[in-house]
Amino acid sequence: MTENRAYVQNLAQEYIEAGKPTEWFEQLYSQANNDDTVIPWADMKPNHNLVQWLDDHNIQGQGKTALTIGCGLGDDAEELCKRGFKVTAFDISPSAIEWCKNRFYKSTVEYIVADLLNPPAKWNHTFDFVLESYTLQSLPTSLSSQAISLIADFLAPEGILLIICRGRNIEDALEKVPYPLTKDQVMKFVDAGLSLIQFEDYLDQEKASVVRRFRATFQK
Ligand SMILES: C[S@@+](CC[C@H](N)C(=O)[O-])C[C@H]1O[C@@H](n2cnc3c(N)ncnc32)[C@H](O)[C@@H]1O
């Protein structure tokens, strides 16, 4: 896994330096050829930081819409669907979306290939719940302001946004992907028109290591 993580970081770096920061994902998913052990973030189960938050807040999705950003292999989208939401889940990688459709062939989740940085206009002001986990941190920081403002626009009035990401202090060096976010970066959602409901900063077990995690909730 460590070896694979290094391979993935180098692949990302190569594409970022070539000015194509979102193209390595498709390369990785298509090369994986349905072997999930090749995808460092693929746990093949819903993110426990999401599940715990949904449980703690007794979230019921019946009659509500949800959007999962950069849905990867689909486990979080399926969890939201299980909780009653009508879910749209998108990823920039056609191979990841194909993988989701094959894994969850009976699912009612609508899996779509789309680019967060150029999303369908019909998603503006549409969703009651938006989940962003680990996509912002996989993009170079130069793209984060644009991505944050687009994510905020997905919310319907009073809609809720849940962000789950790695956290860092401003003085911490940024090396290779993932690029942990600072609290100030996450708080840019307020500049984008949202109100902060809750901000959590904690240590989280991620596979074999412990990482600093931010989990924040905003409302339109
Ligand atoms: C680190 S992975 C996290 C996947 C998933 N959210 C999870 O937690 O397992 C980031 C995901 O975002 C997708 N992604 C990256 N840039 C994107 C973009 N501009 N638009 C849509 N998806 C994107 C990648 O293909 C990848 O599946």
PDB file of C-alpha atoms and ligand atoms in Angstrom:
ATOM      1  CA  MET A   1       0.000   0.000   0.000  1.00  0.00           C
ATOM      2  CA  THR A   2       2.838   2.420   0.892  1.00  0.00           C
ATOM      3  CA  GLU A   3       4.448   1.642  -2.443  1.00  0.00           C
ATOM      4  CA  ASN A   4       1.169   2.178  -4.216  1.00  0.00           C
ATOM      5  CA  ARG A   5       0.560   5.479  -2.426  1.00  0.00           C
ATOM      6  CA  ALA A   6       3.984   6.683  -3.609  1.00  0.00           C
ATOM      7  CA  TYR A   7       3.129   5.607  -7.154  1.00  0.00           C
ATOM      8  CA  VAL A   8      -0.165   7.512  -7.010  1.00  0.00           C
ATOM      9  CA  GLN A   9       1.498  10.626  -5.577  1.00  0.00           C
ATOM     10  CA  ASN A  10       4.075  10.587  -8.355  1.00  0.00           C
ATOM     11  CA  LEU A  11       1.397  10.065 -10.988  1.00  0.00           C
ATOM     12  CA  ALA A  12      -0.554  13.038  -9.620  1.00  0.00           C
ATOM     13  CA  GLN A  13       2.574  15.176  -9.465  1.00  0.00           C
ATOM     14  CA  GLU A  14       3.407  14.393 -13.080  1.00  0.00           C
ATOM     15  CA  TYR A  15      -0.055  15.497 -14.258  1.00  0.00           C
ATOM     16  CA  ILE A  16      -0.132  18.571 -12.012  1.00  0.00           C
ATOM     17  CA  GLU A  17       3.248  19.719 -13.295  1.00  0.00           C
ATOM     18  CA  ALA A  18       2.001  19.199 -16.847  1.00  0.00           C
ATOM     19  CA  GLY A  19      -0.908  21.553 -16.090  1.00  0.00           C
ATOM     20  CA  LYS A  20      -3.521  18.740 -16.116  1.00  0.00           C
ATOM     21  CA  PRO A  21      -4.411  18.475 -12.415  1.00  0.00           C
ATOM     22  CA  THR A  22      -7.661  16.560 -12.851  1.00  0.00           C
ATOM     23  CA  GLU A  23      -6.609  14.044 -15.500  1.00  0.00           C
ATOM     24  CA  TRP A  24      -4.644  11.574 -13.368  1.00  0.00           C
ATOM     25  CA  PHE A  25      -7.782  10.238 -11.707  1.00  0.00           C
ATOM     26  CA  GLU A  26      -9.052   8.626 -14.907  1.00  0.00           C
ATOM     27  CA  GLN A  27      -5.584   7.263 -15.599  1.00  0.00           C
ATOM     28  CA  LEU A  28      -5.525   5.650 -12.138  1.00  0.00           C
ATOM     29  CA  TYR A  29      -9.053   4.207 -12.217  1.00  0.00           C
ATOM     30  CA  SER A  30      -8.710   2.849 -15.730  1.00  0.00           C
ATOM     31  CA  GLN A  31      -5.329   1.254 -14.998  1.00  0.00           C
ATOM     32  CA  ALA A  32      -6.748  -0.337 -11.838  1.00  0.00           C
ATOM     33  CA  ASN A  33      -8.896  -2.591 -13.986  1.00  0.00           C
ATOM     34  CA  ASN A  34     -11.390  -3.207 -11.155  1.00  0.00           C
ATOM     35  CA  ASP A  35      -8.710  -3.911  -8.553  1.00  0.00           C
ATOM     36  CA  ASP A  36      -9.714  -1.634  -5.680  1.00  0.00           C
ATOM     37  CA  THR A  37      -6.431  -2.207  -3.804  1.00  0.00           C
ATOM     38  CA  VAL A  38      -4.820   0.091  -6.384  1.00  0.00           C
ATOM     39  CA  ILE A  39      -7.007   3.056  -5.323  1.00  0.00           C
ATOM     40  CA  PRO A  40      -5.578   4.449  -2.062  1.00  0.00           C
ATOM     41  CA  TRP A  41      -8.874   6.020  -0.873  1.00  0.00           C
ATOM     42  CA  ALA A  42     -11.112   3.077  -1.792  1.00  0.00           C
ATOM     43  CA  ASP A  43     -12.288   1.486   1.454  1.00  0.00           C
ATOM     44  CA  MET A  44     -15.179  -0.306  -0.248  1.00  0.00           C
ATOM     45  CA  LYS A  45     -17.414   0.822   2.603  1.00  0.00           C
ATOM     46  CA  PRO A  46     -18.866   4.197   3.583  1.00  0.00           C
ATOM     47  CA  ASN A  47     -16.540   6.708   5.210  1.00  0.00           C
ATOM     48  CA  HIS A  48     -16.875   6.283   8.994  1.00  0.00           C
ATOM     49  CA  ASN A  49     -16.634  10.083   9.414  1.00  0.00           C
ATOM     50  CA  LEU A  50     -19.797  10.362   7.315  1.00  0.00           C
ATOM     51  CA  VAL A  51     -21.643   7.472   8.960  1.00  0.00           C
ATOM     52  CA  GLN A  52     -20.919   8.790  12.447  1.00  0.00           C
ATOM     53  CA  TRP A  53     -22.098  12.294  11.495  1.00  0.00           C
ATOM     54  CA  LEU A  54     -25.311  10.951   9.934  1.00  0.00           C
ATOM     55  CA  ASP A  55     -25.979   8.851  13.058  1.00  0.00           C
ATOM     56  CA  ASP A  56     -25.120  11.624  15.519  1.00  0.00           C
ATOM     57  CA  HIS A  57     -27.431  14.087  13.775  1.00  0.00           C
ATOM     58  CA  ASN A  58     -30.132  11.517  13.103  1.00  0.00           C
ATOM     59  CA  ILE A  59     -30.215  12.529   9.443  1.00  0.00           C
ATOM     60  CA  GLN A  60     -33.249  11.282   7.535  1.00  0.00           C
ATOM     61  CA  GLY A  61     -33.157  11.787   3.782  1.00  0.00           C
ATOM     62  CA  GLN A  62     -36.744  10.951   2.849  1.00  0.00           C
ATOM     63  CA  GLY A  63     -38.102  13.542   0.399  1.00  0.00           C
ATOM     64  CA  LYS A  64     -34.697  15.223   0.068  1.00  0.00           C
ATOM     65  CA  THR A  65     -32.054  15.355  -2.648  1.00  0.00           C
ATOM     66  CA  ALA A  66     -28.327  14.817  -2.131  1.00  0.00           C
ATOM     67  CA  LEU A  67     -25.247  15.351  -4.281  1.00  0.00           C
ATOM     68  CA  THR A  68     -21.987  13.430  -3.734  1.00  0.00           C
ATOM     69  CA  ILE A  69     -18.969  15.242  -5.161  1.00  0.00           C
ATOM     70  CA  GLY A  70     -16.063  13.192  -6.546  1.00  0.00           C
ATOM     71  CA  CYS A  71     -17.922  10.038  -5.545  1.00  0.00           C
ATOM     72  CA  GLY A  72     -15.064   7.617  -6.298  1.00  0.00           C
ATOM     73  CA  LEU A  73     -16.342   4.059  -6.017  1.00  0.00           C
ATOM     74  CA  GLY A  74     -19.758   5.091  -4.676  1.00  0.00           C
ATOM     75  CA  ASP A  75     -19.932   3.838  -1.077  1.00  0.00           C
ATOM     76  CA  ASP A  76     -20.833   7.223   0.434  1.00  0.00           C
ATOM     77  CA  ALA A  77     -23.493   7.850  -2.223  1.00  0.00           C
ATOM     78  CA  GLU A  78     -25.024   4.443  -1.451  1.00  0.00           C
ATOM     79  CA  GLU A  79     -25.014   5.244   2.280  1.00  0.00           C
ATOM     80  CA  LEU A  80     -26.970   8.454   1.637  1.00  0.00           C
ATOM     81  CA  CYS A  81     -29.361   6.522  -0.575  1.00  0.00           C
ATOM     82  CA  LYS A  82     -29.869   3.959   2.205  1.00  0.00           C
ATOM     83  CA  ARG A  83     -30.813   6.855   4.497  1.00  0.00           C
ATOM     84  CA  GLY A  84     -33.599   7.879   2.119  1.00  0.00           C
ATOM     85  CA  PHE A  85     -32.029  10.630  -0.011  1.00  0.00           C
ATOM     86  CA  LYS A  86     -32.567  10.801  -3.751  1.00  0.00           C
ATOM     87  CA  VAL A  87     -28.874  10.816  -4.652  1.00  0.00           C
ATOM     88  CA  THR A  88     -26.924  12.179  -7.597  1.00  0.00           C
ATOM     89  CA  ALA A  89     -23.253  11.200  -7.477  1.00  0.00           C
ATOM     90  CA  PHE A  90     -20.609  12.412  -9.885  1.00  0.00           C
ATOM     91  CA  ASP A  91     -16.964  11.947 -10.646  1.00  0.00           C
ATOM     92  CA  ILE A  92     -14.664  13.284 -13.335  1.00  0.00           C
ATOM     93  CA  SER A  93     -13.451   9.767 -14.110  1.00  0.00           C
ATOM     94  CA  PRO A  94     -15.618   7.773 -16.539  1.00  0.00           C
ATOM     95  CA  SER A  95     -13.962   4.559 -15.316  1.00  0.00           C
ATOM     96  CA  ALA A  96     -14.897   5.326 -11.698  1.00  0.00           C
ATOM     97  CA  ILE A  97     -18.511   5.955 -12.707  1.00  0.00           C
ATOM     98  CA  GLU A  98     -18.631   2.761 -14.745  1.00  0.00           C
ATOM     99  CA  TRP A  99     -17.205   0.902 -11.729  1.00  0.00           C
ATOM    100  CA  CYS A 100     -19.951   2.369  -9.476  1.00  0.00           C
ATOM    101  CA  LYS A 101     -22.648   1.339 -11.922  1.00  0.00           C
ATOM    102  CA  ASN A 102     -21.287  -2.209 -12.053  1.00  0.00           C
ATOM    103  CA  ARG A 103     -20.844  -2.494  -8.296  1.00  0.00           C
ATOM    104  CA  PHE A 104     -24.272  -1.116  -7.474  1.00  0.00           C
ATOM    105  CA  TYR A 105     -26.231  -2.253 -10.517  1.00  0.00           C
ATOM    106  CA  LYS A 106     -29.519  -2.303  -8.585  1.00  0.00           C
ATOM    107  CA  SER A 107     -28.957   1.126  -7.062  1.00  0.00           C
ATOM    108  CA  THR A 108     -31.250   4.099  -7.554  1.00  0.00           C
ATOM    109  CA  VAL A 109     -28.307   6.490  -7.212  1.00  0.00           C
ATOM    110  CA  GLU A 110     -27.802   8.453 -10.408  1.00  0.00           C
ATOM    111  CA  TYR A 111     -24.097   8.107 -11.229  1.00  0.00           C
ATOM    112  CA  ILE A 112     -22.852  10.768 -13.633  1.00  0.00           C
ATOM    113  CA  VAL A 113     -19.536  11.739 -15.217  1.00  0.00           C
ATOM    114  CA  ALA A 114     -19.088  15.453 -14.543  1.00  0.00           C
ATOM    115  CA  ASP A 115     -16.381  17.960 -13.693  1.00  0.00           C
ATOM    116  CA  LEU A 116     -16.745  19.877 -10.452  1.00  0.00           C
ATOM    117  CA  LEU A 117     -14.969  22.791 -12.133  1.00  0.00           C
ATOM    118  CA  ASN A 118     -17.508  22.865 -14.969  1.00  0.00           C
ATOM    119  CA  PRO A 119     -20.719  21.371 -13.574  1.00  0.00           C
ATOM    120  CA  PRO A 120     -24.117  21.172 -15.248  1.00  0.00           C
ATOM    121  CA  ALA A 121     -25.957  24.485 -14.781  1.00  0.00           C
ATOM    122  CA  LYS A 122     -29.112  22.640 -13.697  1.00  0.00           C
ATOM    123  CA  TRP A 123     -27.393  21.670 -10.417  1.00  0.00           C
ATOM    124  CA  ASN A 124     -27.283  25.299  -9.273  1.00  0.00           C
ATOM    125  CA  HIS A 125     -29.294  25.917  -6.064  1.00  0.00           C
ATOM    126  CA  THR A 126     -30.738  22.392  -6.307  1.00  0.00           C
ATOM    127  CA  PHE A 127     -29.632  20.025  -3.548  1.00  0.00           C
ATOM    128  CA  ASP A 128     -30.830  19.705   0.052  1.00  0.00           C
ATOM    129  CA  PHE A 129     -27.622  17.971   1.076  1.00  0.00           C
ATOM    130  CA  VAL A 130     -24.160  18.095  -0.495  1.00  0.00           C
ATOM    131  CA  LEU A 131     -21.286  15.835   0.535  1.00  0.00           C
ATOM    132  CA  GLU A 132     -17.704  16.753  -0.255  1.00  0.00           C
ATOM    133  CA  SER A 133     -15.205  14.237   1.090  1.00  0.00           C
ATOM    134  CA  TYR A 134     -11.569  14.255   0.002  1.00  0.00           C
ATOM    135  CA  THR A 135     -11.992  15.883  -3.424  1.00  0.00           C
ATOM    136  CA  LEU A 136     -10.882  19.411  -2.493  1.00  0.00           C
ATOM    137  CA  GLN A 137      -7.755  17.989  -0.883  1.00  0.00           C
ATOM    138  CA  SER A 138      -6.875  16.119  -4.043  1.00  0.00           C
ATOM    139  CA  LEU A 139      -6.842  19.314  -6.136  1.00  0.00           C
ATOM    140  CA  PRO A 140      -3.984  21.848  -6.140  1.00  0.00           C
ATOM    141  CA  THR A 141      -4.738  24.752  -3.782  1.00  0.00           C
ATOM    142  CA  SER A 142      -4.811  27.113  -6.789  1.00  0.00           C
ATOM    143  CA  LEU A 143      -8.159  25.512  -7.742  1.00  0.00           C
ATOM    144  CA  SER A 144      -9.752  25.480  -4.308  1.00  0.00           C
ATOM    145  CA  SER A 145     -11.409  28.949  -4.358  1.00  0.00           C
ATOM    146  CA  GLN A 146     -13.129  28.187  -7.654  1.00  0.00           C
ATOM    147  CA  ALA A 147     -14.183  24.724  -6.435  1.00  0.00           C
ATOM    148  CA  ILE A 148     -15.499  26.097  -3.122  1.00  0.00           C
ATOM    149  CA  SER A 149     -17.686  28.683  -4.783  1.00  0.00           C
ATOM    150  CA  LEU A 150     -19.087  26.079  -7.231  1.00  0.00           C
ATOM    151  CA  ILE A 151     -19.815  23.648  -4.370  1.00  0.00           C
ATOM    152  CA  ALA A 152     -21.654  26.351  -2.400  1.00  0.00           C
ATOM    153  CA  ASP A 153     -23.813  27.038  -5.458  1.00  0.00           C
ATOM    154  CA  PHE A 154     -25.123  23.442  -5.515  1.00  0.00           C
ATOM    155  CA  LEU A 155     -27.134  24.018  -2.338  1.00  0.00           C
ATOM    156  CA  ALA A 156     -30.842  24.773  -2.347  1.00  0.00           C
ATOM    157  CA  PRO A 157     -32.004  27.406   0.163  1.00  0.00           C
ATOM    158  CA  GLU A 158     -31.418  26.035   3.690  1.00  0.00           C
ATOM    159  CA  GLY A 159     -29.456  23.119   2.212  1.00  0.00           C
ATOM    160  CA  ILE A 160     -26.654  21.533   4.226  1.00  0.00           C
ATOM    161  CA  LEU A 161     -23.079  20.988   3.104  1.00  0.00           C
ATOM    162  CA  LEU A 162     -20.851  18.454   4.846  1.00  0.00           C
ATOM    163  CA  ILE A 163     -17.103  18.724   4.231  1.00  0.00           C
ATOM    164  CA  ILE A 164     -14.692  16.002   5.307  1.00  0.00           C
ATOM    165  CA  CYS A 165     -11.002  16.571   4.625  1.00  0.00           C
ATOM    166  CA  ARG A 166      -7.492  16.355   6.021  1.00  0.00           C
ATOM    167  CA  GLY A 167      -6.538  19.394   8.094  1.00  0.00           C
ATOM    168  CA  ARG A 168      -3.308  21.334   8.552  1.00  0.00           C
ATOM    169  CA  ASN A 169      -1.942  24.526  10.016  1.00  0.00           C
ATOM    170  CA  ILE A 170      -1.015  27.270   7.579  1.00  0.00           C
ATOM    171  CA  GLU A 171       2.701  26.831   8.378  1.00  0.00           C
ATOM    172  CA  ASP A 172       2.673  23.086   7.631  1.00  0.00           C
ATOM    173  CA  ALA A 173       4.473  22.316   4.394  1.00  0.00           C
ATOM    174  CA  LEU A 174       2.428  21.113   1.446  1.00  0.00           C
ATOM    175  CA  GLU A 175       4.183  18.373  -0.427  1.00  0.00           C
ATOM    176  CA  LYS A 176       2.403  15.873  -2.617  1.00  0.00           C
ATOM    177  CA  VAL A 177      -1.282  14.907  -2.785  1.00  0.00           C
ATOM    178  CA  PRO A 178      -3.354  14.847  -0.674  1.00  0.00           C
ATOM    179  CA  TYR A 179      -3.132  18.570   0.150  1.00  0.00           C
ATOM    180  CA  PRO A 180      -4.685  18.986   3.614  1.00  0.00           C
ATOM    181  CA  LEU A 181      -6.802  22.134   3.979  1.00  0.00           C
ATOM    182  CA  THR A 182      -6.348  24.941   6.496  1.00  0.00           C
ATOM    183  CA  LYS A 183      -9.286  26.090   8.604  1.00  0.00           C
ATOM    184  CA  ASP A 184      -9.163  29.406   6.693  1.00  0.00           C
ATOM    185  CA  GLN A 185      -9.577  27.554   3.409  1.00  0.00           C
ATOM    186  CA  VAL A 186     -12.602  25.645   4.722  1.00  0.00           C
ATOM    187  CA  MET A 187     -14.064  28.885   6.063  1.00  0.00           C
ATOM    188  CA  LYS A 188     -14.083  30.257   2.488  1.00  0.00           C
ATOM    189  CA  PHE A 189     -17.514  28.645   2.276  1.00  0.00           C
ATOM    190  CA  VAL A 190     -18.709  31.571   4.380  1.00  0.00           C
ATOM    191  CA  ASP A 191     -17.377  34.008   1.735  1.00  0.00           C
ATOM    192  CA  ALA A 192     -19.307  31.890  -0.764  1.00  0.00           C
ATOM    193  CA  GLY A 193     -22.549  32.722   1.058  1.00  0.00           C
ATOM    194  CA  LEU A 194     -22.937  29.855   3.552  1.00  0.00           C
ATOM    195  CA  SER A 195     -23.231  29.943   7.340  1.00  0.00           C
ATOM    196  CA  LEU A 196     -21.015  27.745   9.487  1.00  0.00           C
ATOM    197  CA  ILE A 197     -22.941  25.334  11.698  1.00  0.00           C
ATOM    198  CA  GLN A 198     -20.136  23.212  13.110  1.00  0.00           C
ATOM    199  CA  PHE A 199     -16.372  22.835  12.691  1.00  0.00           C
ATOM    200  CA  GLU A 200     -14.572  19.797  14.112  1.00  0.00           C
ATOM    201  CA  ASP A 201     -10.808  19.297  14.236  1.00  0.00           C
ATOM    202  CA  TYR A 202      -9.746  15.846  15.442  1.00  0.00           C
ATOM    203  CA  LEU A 203      -7.395  12.937  14.952  1.00  0.00           C
ATOM    204  CA  ASP A 204      -8.719  10.136  12.827  1.00  0.00           C
ATOM    205  CA  GLN A 205      -7.438   6.649  12.106  1.00  0.00           C
ATOM    206  CA  GLU A 206      -6.966   6.301   8.352  1.00  0.00           C
ATOM    207  CA  LYS A 207      -5.855   2.815   7.405  1.00  0.00           C
ATOM    208  CA  ALA A 208      -2.517   2.318   9.219  1.00  0.00           C
ATOM    209  CA  SER A 209      -1.953   5.970  10.162  1.00  0.00           C
ATOM    210  CA  VAL A 210      -3.542   8.696  12.239  1.00  0.00           C
ATOM    211  CA  VAL A 211      -4.360  11.899  10.363  1.00  0.00           C
ATOM    212  CA  ARG A 212      -5.693  15.304  11.356  1.00  0.00           C
ATOM    213  CA  ARG A 213      -9.255  15.563  10.140  1.00  0.00           C
ATOM    214  CA  PHE A 214     -11.559  18.526   9.639  1.00  0.00           C
ATOM    215  CA  ARG A 215     -15.289  17.924   9.423  1.00  0.00           C
ATOM    216  CA  ALA A 216     -17.447  20.978   8.900  1.00  0.00           C
ATOM    217  CA  THR A 217     -21.112  21.649   8.281  1.00  0.00           C
ATOM    218  CA  PHE A 218     -22.467  24.733   6.545  1.00  0.00           C
ATOM    219  CA  GLN A 219     -25.947  25.873   5.646  1.00  0.00           C
ATOM    220  CA  LYS A 220     -27.222  28.041   2.815  1.00  0.00           C
TER     221      LYS A 220
HETATM  222  C1  LIG B   1      -9.399  11.334  -3.140  1.00  0.00           C
HETATM  223  S1  LIG B   1     -10.685  10.767  -4.135  1.00  0.00           S
HETATM  224  C2  LIG B   1     -12.044  10.612  -2.988  1.00  0.00           C
HETATM  225  C3  LIG B   1     -13.177   9.779  -3.508  1.00  0.00           C
HETATM  226  C4  LIG B   1     -14.374   9.661  -2.566  1.00  0.00           C
HETATM  227  N1  LIG B   1     -14.985  10.936  -2.304  1.00  0.00           N
HETATM  228  C5  LIG B   1     -13.962   9.003  -1.293  1.00  0.00           C
HETATM  229  O1  LIG B   1     -14.006   9.654  -0.247  1.00  0.00           O
HETATM  230  O2  LIG B   1     -13.581   7.815  -1.353  1.00  0.00           O
HETATM  231  C6  LIG B   1     -11.138  12.186  -5.065  1.00  0.00           C
HETATM  232  C7  LIG B   1     -12.178  11.875  -6.119  1.00  0.00           C
HETATM  233  O3  LIG B   1     -12.561  13.081  -6.759  1.00  0.00           O
HETATM  234  C8  LIG B   1     -12.625  12.877  -8.152  1.00  0.00           C
HETATM  235  N2  LIG B   1     -12.345  14.190  -8.765  1.00  0.00           N
HETATM  236  C9  LIG B   1     -11.179  14.859  -8.796  1.00  0.00           C
HETATM  237  N3  LIG B   1     -11.333  16.029  -9.427  1.00  0.00           N
HETATM  238  C10 LIG B   1     -12.630  16.095  -9.800  1.00  0.00           C
HETATM  239  C11 LIG B   1     -13.385  17.055 -10.513  1.00  0.00           C
HETATM  240  N4  LIG B   1     -12.833  18.182 -10.964  1.00  0.00           N
HETATM  241  N5  LIG B   1     -14.695  16.799 -10.724  1.00  0.00           N
HETATM  242  C12 LIG B   1     -15.256  15.645 -10.276  1.00  0.00           C
HETATM  243  N6  LIG B   1     -14.580  14.703  -9.612  1.00  0.00           N
HETATM  244  C13 LIG B   1     -13.282  14.921  -9.372  1.00  0.00           C
HETATM  245  C14 LIG B   1     -11.559  11.833  -8.422  1.00  0.00           C
HETATM  246  O4  LIG B   1     -11.750  11.139  -9.624  1.00  0.00           O
HETATM  247  C15 LIG B   1     -11.688  10.941  -7.202  1.00  0.00           C
HETATM  248  O5  LIG B   1     -12.631   9.913  -7.377  1.00  0.00           O
END
